[in-house]
């Protein structure tokens, strides 16, 4: 995984597309999306985790091609049942 901390060079959608498969391959990762940092202005890549896991968080880069990467524990995703 390219872990640049330099200035943003490419569109965040292209960066996510290029890194999605490798991030999703990490056990415990249940999703990856584009989000905003706390300032509600700056785009980032958010990695969704099934549970809090320090070892997993150490494997996730803090930056990808100039974009911050943040994690959020969401739990597992399951399809809604039908009635």
GROMACS .gro file of N, CA and C in nm, residues 3 9 11 20 28 31 54 63 71 77:
model
   30
    3UNK      N    1   0.178   0.473   0.109
    3UNK     CA    2   0.141   0.543   0.232
    3UNK      C    3   0.193   0.687   0.234
    9UNK      N    4  -0.254   1.437  -0.478
    9UNK     CA    5  -0.225   1.443  -0.621
    9UNK      C    6  -0.343   1.396  -0.705
   11UNK      N    7  -0.766   1.237  -0.738
   11UNK     CA    8  -0.901   1.243  -0.683
   11UNK      C    9  -0.919   1.131  -0.580
   20UNK      N   10  -0.911  -0.010  -0.222
   20UNK     CA   11  -1.026  -0.075  -0.161
   20UNK      C   12  -1.003  -0.224  -0.137
   28UNK      N   13  -1.129  -0.827   0.978
   28UNK     CA   14  -1.185  -0.731   1.072
   28UNK      C   15  -1.232  -0.602   1.006
   31UNK      N   16  -1.581  -0.248   0.585
   31UNK     CA   17  -1.618  -0.150   0.485
   31UNK      C   18  -1.514  -0.041   0.471
   54UNK      N   19  -0.638  -0.326   1.824
   54UNK     CA   20  -0.515  -0.245   1.807
   54UNK      C   21  -0.422  -0.302   1.701
   63UNK      N   22  -0.225   0.754   0.626
   63UNK     CA   23  -0.242   0.837   0.506
   63UNK      C   24  -0.236   0.745   0.384
   71UNK      N   25  -1.038   0.540   1.121
   71UNK     CA   26  -1.112   0.417   1.144
   71UNK      C   27  -1.233   0.445   1.232
   77UNK      N   28  -2.178  -0.596   0.961
   77UNK     CA   29  -2.295  -0.559   0.883
   77UNK      C   30  -2.368  -0.686   0.844
   0.00000   0.00000   0.00000
